[in-house]
mmCIF file of C-alpha atoms in Angstrom:
data_model
loop_
_atom_site.group_PDB
_atom_site.id
_atom_site.type_symbol
_atom_site.label_atom_id
_atom_site.label_comp_id
_atom_site.label_asym_id
_atom_site.label_seq_id
_atom_site.Cartn_x
_atom_site.Cartn_y
_atom_site.Cartn_z
ATOM 1 C CA ASP A 289 -5.621 -9.622 12.606
ATOM 2 C CA GLY A 290 -7.350 -6.412 11.647
ATOM 3 C CA GLY A 291 -8.849 -6.109 8.252
ATOM 4 C CA ILE A 292 -11.881 -5.820 6.018
ATOM 5 C CA THR A 293 -14.129 -8.767 5.276
ATOM 6 C CA GLN A 294 -16.361 -8.782 2.225
ATOM 7 C CA SER A 295 -18.981 -11.409 1.515
ATOM 8 C CA PRO A 296 -19.955 -13.205 -0.555
ATOM 9 C CA LYS A 297 -16.883 -13.602 -2.730
ATOM 10 C CA TYR A 298 -19.000 -14.581 -5.740
ATOM 11 C CA LEU A 299 -22.672 -13.818 -6.295
ATOM 12 C CA PHE A 300 -25.033 -14.554 -9.139
ATOM 13 C CA ARG A 301 -28.248 -12.632 -9.597
ATOM 14 C CA LYS A 302 -31.161 -12.776 -11.935
ATOM 15 C CA GLU A 303 -32.258 -9.569 -13.595
ATOM 16 C CA GLY A 304 -34.738 -7.648 -11.484
ATOM 17 C CA GLN A 305 -33.416 -8.869 -8.140
ATOM 18 C CA ASN A 306 -31.825 -6.755 -5.461
ATOM 19 C CA VAL A 307 -28.657 -8.093 -3.828
ATOM 20 C CA THR A 308 -26.740 -6.929 -0.773
ATOM 21 C CA LEU A 309 -22.971 -7.120 -0.437
ATOM 22 C CA SER A 310 -21.537 -7.212 3.051
ATOM 23 C CA CYS A 311 -18.519 -5.228 4.271
ATOM 24 C CA GLU A 312 -17.238 -5.492 7.830
ATOM 25 C CA GLN A 313 -14.057 -3.948 9.250
ATOM 26 C CA ASN A 314 -12.310 -4.299 12.606
ATOM 27 C CA LEU A 315 -9.737 -1.571 12.010
ATOM 28 C CA ASN A 316 -11.716 1.001 13.999
ATOM 29 C CA HIS A 317 -11.790 3.229 10.930
ATOM 30 C CA ASP A 318 -14.360 5.961 10.674
ATOM 31 C CA ALA A 319 -14.447 6.265 6.875
ATOM 32 C CA MET A 320 -15.653 3.507 4.562
ATOM 33 C CA TYR A 321 -16.040 3.366 0.806
ATOM 34 C CA TRP A 322 -17.531 1.252 -1.975
ATOM 35 C CA TYR A 323 -15.840 1.092 -5.359
ATOM 36 C CA ARG A 324 -16.792 -0.622 -8.558
ATOM 37 C CA GLN A 325 -14.079 -2.083 -10.784
ATOM 38 C CA ASP A 326 -14.569 -2.831 -14.483
ATOM 39 C CA PRO A 327 -11.772 -3.946 -16.816
ATOM 40 C CA GLY A 328 -9.760 -1.002 -18.129
ATOM 41 C CA GLN A 329 -11.674 1.591 -16.101
ATOM 42 C CA GLY A 330 -9.885 1.687 -12.804
ATOM 43 C CA LEU A 331 -11.935 2.096 -9.636
ATOM 44 C CA ARG A 332 -15.051 4.245 -9.540
ATOM 45 C CA LEU A 333 -16.541 5.474 -6.282
ATOM 46 C CA ILE A 334 -20.140 4.430 -5.571
ATOM 47 C CA TYR A 335 -20.754 5.664 -2.004
ATOM 48 C CA TYR A 336 -18.724 6.744 0.977
ATOM 49 C CA SER A 337 -19.368 7.251 4.678
ATOM 50 C CA GLN A 338 -17.283 9.233 7.102
ATOM 51 C CA ILE A 339 -19.212 8.501 10.277
ATOM 52 C CA VAL A 340 -22.071 6.346 11.496
ATOM 53 C CA ASN A 341 -25.498 7.275 10.161
ATOM 54 C CA ASP A 342 -24.035 9.452 7.451
ATOM 55 C CA PHE A 343 -23.125 8.630 3.856
ATOM 56 C CA GLN A 344 -22.691 10.451 0.570
ATOM 57 C CA LYS A 345 -23.068 9.581 -3.093
ATOM 58 C CA GLY A 346 -19.957 9.047 -5.111
ATOM 59 C CA ASP A 347 -19.497 9.305 -8.852
ATOM 60 C CA ILE A 348 -21.752 6.399 -9.867
ATOM 61 C CA ALA A 349 -24.384 6.041 -7.125
ATOM 62 C CA GLU A 350 -27.423 5.495 -9.366
ATOM 63 C CA GLY A 351 -28.922 2.063 -8.810
ATOM 64 C CA TYR A 352 -27.123 1.487 -5.517
ATOM 65 C CA SER A 353 -27.985 2.094 -1.860
ATOM 66 C CA VAL A 354 -26.054 1.842 1.408
ATOM 67 C CA SER A 355 -26.516 2.106 5.155
ATOM 68 C CA ARG A 356 -24.120 2.834 8.007
ATOM 69 C CA GLU A 357 -25.814 1.836 11.241
ATOM 70 C CA LYS A 358 -22.626 0.611 12.877
ATOM 71 C CA LYS A 359 -19.051 1.814 12.627
ATOM 72 C CA GLU A 360 -17.879 -1.640 11.598
ATOM 73 C CA SER A 361 -20.390 -2.275 8.834
ATOM 74 C CA PHE A 362 -21.180 -0.654 5.469
ATOM 75 C CA PRO A 363 -23.396 -2.912 3.331
ATOM 76 C CA LEU A 364 -24.080 -2.123 -0.322
ATOM 77 C CA THR A 365 -27.350 -3.019 -2.039
ATOM 78 C CA VAL A 366 -27.334 -3.338 -5.803
ATOM 79 C CA THR A 367 -30.895 -2.653 -6.853
ATOM 80 C CA SER A 368 -32.788 -3.667 -9.953
ATOM 81 C CA ALA A 369 -32.430 -0.058 -11.119
ATOM 82 C CA GLN A 370 -28.712 -0.610 -11.780
ATOM 83 C CA LYS A 371 -28.637 -1.286 -15.506
ATOM 84 C CA ASN A 372 -25.258 -2.980 -15.731
ATOM 85 C CA PRO A 373 -24.455 -4.465 -12.332
ATOM 86 C CA THR A 374 -22.016 -7.184 -13.403
ATOM 87 C CA ALA A 375 -18.692 -6.054 -11.902
ATOM 88 C CA PHE A 376 -16.130 -6.530 -9.163
ATOM 89 C CA TYR A 377 -17.045 -4.575 -6.023
ATOM 90 C CA LEU A 378 -14.458 -3.413 -3.521
ATOM 91 C CA CYS A 379 -14.983 -2.072 -0.028
ATOM 92 C CA ALA A 380 -12.313 0.086 1.598
ATOM 93 C CA SER A 381 -11.715 2.026 4.780
ATOM 94 C CA THR A 382 -9.374 4.621 6.195
ATOM 95 C CA GLN A 383 -9.029 6.683 9.320
ATOM 96 C CA ARG A 384 -10.931 9.908 8.818
ATOM 97 C CA GLY A 385 -8.785 12.997 9.125
ATOM 98 C CA GLU A 386 -5.470 11.145 8.940
ATOM 99 C CA VAL A 387 -3.109 13.148 6.780
ATOM 100 C CA GLY A 388 -2.303 11.173 3.655
ATOM 101 C CA GLY A 389 -3.699 7.954 5.071
ATOM 102 C CA GLU A 390 -3.929 5.054 2.648
ATOM 103 C CA LEU A 391 -7.014 3.000 1.917
ATOM 104 C CA PHE A 392 -7.353 -0.536 3.220
ATOM 105 C CA PHE A 393 -9.294 -2.848 0.903
ATOM 106 C CA GLY A 394 -11.314 -5.988 1.299
ATOM 107 C CA GLU A 395 -10.898 -8.975 -1.030
ATOM 108 C CA GLY A 396 -13.821 -7.965 -3.215
ATOM 109 C CA SER A 397 -17.137 -9.412 -4.306
ATOM 110 C CA ARG A 398 -17.770 -10.422 -7.899
ATOM 111 C CA LEU A 399 -21.376 -9.981 -8.966
ATOM 112 C CA THR A 400 -22.649 -11.604 -12.140
ATOM 113 C CA VAL A 401 -26.114 -10.946 -13.489
ATOM 114 C CA LEU A 402 -27.528 -13.878 -15.406
ATOM 115 C CA ALA B 262 -10.660 18.324 -10.859
ATOM 116 C CA GLN B 263 -7.940 15.815 -10.098
ATOM 117 C CA SER B 264 -6.885 13.010 -12.406
ATOM 118 C CA VAL B 265 -4.360 10.224 -12.811
ATOM 119 C CA ALA B 266 -2.958 8.850 -16.054
ATOM 120 C CA GLN B 267 -1.250 5.511 -16.461
ATOM 121 C CA PRO B 268 -0.217 5.606 -20.107
ATOM 122 C CA GLU B 269 0.651 1.935 -20.471
ATOM 123 C CA ASP B 270 -2.017 -0.741 -20.272
ATOM 124 C CA GLN B 271 0.684 -3.409 -20.023
ATOM 125 C CA VAL B 272 4.394 -3.508 -19.284
ATOM 126 C CA ASN B 273 6.507 -6.566 -20.057
ATOM 127 C CA VAL B 274 9.894 -7.044 -18.446
ATOM 128 C CA ALA B 275 12.313 -9.946 -18.166
ATOM 129 C CA GLU B 276 12.931 -11.408 -14.747
ATOM 130 C CA GLY B 277 15.954 -9.767 -13.128
ATOM 131 C CA ASN B 278 15.675 -6.588 -15.189
ATOM 132 C CA PRO B 279 14.641 -3.252 -13.717
ATOM 133 C CA LEU B 280 11.009 -2.262 -14.109
ATOM 134 C CA THR B 281 9.190 1.049 -14.337
ATOM 135 C CA VAL B 282 5.444 1.640 -14.286
ATOM 136 C CA LYS B 283 4.523 5.175 -15.229
ATOM 137 C CA CYS B 284 2.052 7.544 -13.584
ATOM 138 C CA THR B 285 1.293 11.210 -14.079
ATOM 139 C CA TYR B 286 -1.228 13.211 -12.122
ATOM 140 C CA SER B 287 -3.134 16.458 -12.052
ATOM 141 C CA VAL B 288 -4.299 18.090 -8.826
ATOM 142 C CA SER B 289 -4.912 21.678 -7.819
ATOM 143 C CA GLY B 290 -2.768 21.733 -4.691
ATOM 144 C CA ASN B 291 -0.030 19.542 -3.321
ATOM 145 C CA PRO B 292 -0.731 15.855 -3.908
ATOM 146 C CA TYR B 293 -0.726 12.783 -1.800
ATOM 147 C CA LEU B 294 0.256 9.965 -4.159
ATOM 148 C CA PHE B 295 -0.145 6.233 -3.752
ATOM 149 C CA TRP B 296 0.653 2.957 -5.476
ATOM 150 C CA TYR B 297 -1.434 -0.166 -4.966
ATOM 151 C CA VAL B 298 -1.065 -3.682 -6.360
ATOM 152 C CA GLN B 299 -3.861 -6.101 -7.219
ATOM 153 C CA TYR B 300 -3.558 -9.820 -7.848
ATOM 154 C CA PRO B 301 -6.303 -11.603 -9.822
ATOM 155 C CA ASN B 302 -9.675 -11.619 -8.065
ATOM 156 C CA ARG B 303 -8.214 -9.983 -4.972
ATOM 157 C CA GLY B 304 -8.481 -6.605 -3.323
ATOM 158 C CA LEU B 305 -5.910 -3.853 -3.673
ATOM 159 C CA GLN B 306 -2.840 -3.870 -1.450
ATOM 160 C CA PHE B 307 -1.021 -0.696 -0.494
ATOM 161 C CA LEU B 308 2.602 -0.496 -1.716
ATOM 162 C CA LEU B 309 3.838 2.992 -0.925
ATOM 163 C CA LYS B 310 2.880 6.646 -0.704
ATOM 164 C CA TYR B 311 4.285 10.136 -1.028
ATOM 165 C CA ILE B 312 3.049 12.790 1.381
ATOM 166 C CA THR B 313 5.944 15.195 1.743
ATOM 167 C CA GLY B 314 9.706 15.230 2.113
ATOM 168 C CA ASP B 315 12.142 13.028 0.215
ATOM 169 C CA ASN B 316 11.148 12.610 -3.428
ATOM 170 C CA LEU B 317 12.241 8.966 -3.436
ATOM 171 C CA VAL B 318 9.829 6.812 -1.505
ATOM 172 C CA LYS B 319 10.535 3.204 -0.580
ATOM 173 C CA GLY B 320 7.762 0.697 -0.051
ATOM 174 C CA SER B 321 6.899 -2.949 0.268
ATOM 175 C CA TYR B 322 8.509 -5.838 -1.645
ATOM 176 C CA GLY B 323 11.479 -3.751 -2.840
ATOM 177 C CA PHE B 324 9.393 -1.231 -4.756
ATOM 178 C CA GLU B 325 10.147 2.477 -4.786
ATOM 179 C CA ALA B 326 8.693 5.525 -6.488
ATOM 180 C CA GLU B 327 10.047 8.912 -7.413
ATOM 181 C CA PHE B 328 7.962 12.037 -7.033
ATOM 182 C CA ASN B 329 8.743 14.657 -9.663
ATOM 183 C CA LYS B 330 6.780 17.833 -9.097
ATOM 184 C CA SER B 331 7.883 19.605 -12.286
ATOM 185 C CA GLN B 332 6.817 16.667 -14.431
ATOM 186 C CA THR B 333 3.817 15.824 -12.215
ATOM 187 C CA SER B 334 4.911 12.214 -12.215
ATOM 188 C CA PHE B 335 5.143 9.420 -9.674
ATOM 189 C CA HIS B 336 6.681 6.435 -11.467
ATOM 190 C CA LEU B 337 6.933 3.088 -9.712
ATOM 191 C CA LYS B 338 10.281 1.306 -9.943
ATOM 192 C CA LYS B 339 12.042 -1.841 -8.854
ATOM 193 C CA PRO B 340 15.704 -2.650 -9.532
ATOM 194 C CA SER B 341 15.196 -6.347 -10.258
ATOM 195 C CA ALA B 342 11.836 -7.784 -11.287
ATOM 196 C CA LEU B 343 10.492 -11.094 -9.994
ATOM 197 C CA VAL B 344 7.929 -13.328 -11.691
ATOM 198 C CA SER B 345 5.826 -12.929 -8.552
ATOM 199 C CA ASP B 346 5.629 -9.164 -9.239
ATOM 200 C CA SER B 347 3.273 -9.902 -12.146
ATOM 201 C CA ALA B 348 0.027 -8.151 -11.217
ATOM 202 C CA LEU B 349 -2.118 -5.088 -11.873
ATOM 203 C CA TYR B 350 -0.733 -1.828 -10.501
ATOM 204 C CA PHE B 351 -2.774 1.259 -9.704
ATOM 205 C CA CYS B 352 -1.575 4.788 -9.112
ATOM 206 C CA ALA B 353 -3.841 7.069 -7.061
ATOM 207 C CA VAL B 354 -3.927 10.704 -5.999
ATOM 208 C CA ARG B 355 -5.643 12.119 -2.943
ATOM 209 C CA ASP B 356 -6.811 15.642 -2.250
ATOM 210 C CA THR B 357 -4.660 17.401 0.348
ATOM 211 C CA ARG B 358 -7.550 19.133 2.056
ATOM 212 C CA THR B 359 -7.577 18.343 5.739
ATOM 213 C CA GLY B 360 -10.823 17.323 7.338
ATOM 214 C CA GLY B 361 -13.907 16.286 5.506
ATOM 215 C CA TYR B 362 -13.934 13.847 2.647
ATOM 216 C CA GLN B 363 -10.612 13.387 0.930
ATOM 217 C CA LYS B 364 -11.370 12.240 -2.603
ATOM 218 C CA VAL B 365 -9.120 9.539 -4.021
ATOM 219 C CA THR B 366 -8.799 9.224 -7.793
ATOM 220 C CA PHE B 367 -7.350 6.060 -9.310
ATOM 221 C CA GLY B 368 -5.661 5.497 -12.629
ATOM 222 C CA THR B 369 -6.924 2.792 -14.976
ATOM 223 C CA GLY B 370 -4.191 0.387 -13.967
ATOM 224 C CA THR B 371 -1.106 -1.119 -15.629
ATOM 225 C CA LYS B 372 -0.682 -4.844 -15.989
ATOM 226 C CA LEU B 373 2.883 -5.882 -15.247
ATOM 227 C CA GLN B 374 4.050 -9.114 -16.815
ATOM 228 C CA VAL B 375 7.440 -10.417 -15.692
ATOM 229 C CA ILE B 376 8.777 -12.989 -18.110
ATOM 230 C CA PRO B 377 10.910 -15.847 -16.718
#
């Protein structure tokens, strides 16, 4: 079945450490996104990528980095510069250019900083 | 700038009763509107969307939503609530520009509690 796979599901990090969250999709979608979810704040866009080797900052990109070397993969690194990284992280994809196309989401990764 | 408002943090409804989860939006042009559902510690699942045409949109699991352009609303409805409908519901609006990045803005979510 096609879908988006995020790993790990749960991750614990000590302050000062970088961590990388994996996102892989087999939907053949061009566009991929990373969102951060905090209670009562909805979803906030961190980074997005419309094609391979290209990505753009979203609304809250500070302290995060991404790469898009393959169409299927869009990993997110939470760096030590992110002051409040504890959150639920969601990866999504959609077909670029599709009129009114919905987002497809992974199951999320919950990061806790100890 | 586009925005979405979900005025109720939580909605409680008795099982078997009709439910409504409210959403209003603001966008410069014509909107694409979406509803998603999220169960605890899971990703979001798409329920339904409005692009154009009939103002009443039907989606998954018996849900429907009514687009009202004059009131800039897109309320989610279901005629008879199930306990299994208890979840967090998000309304979202997408820019209608074709090509390029189509920004999606989400509301803050409404927790639906269906009481047995």
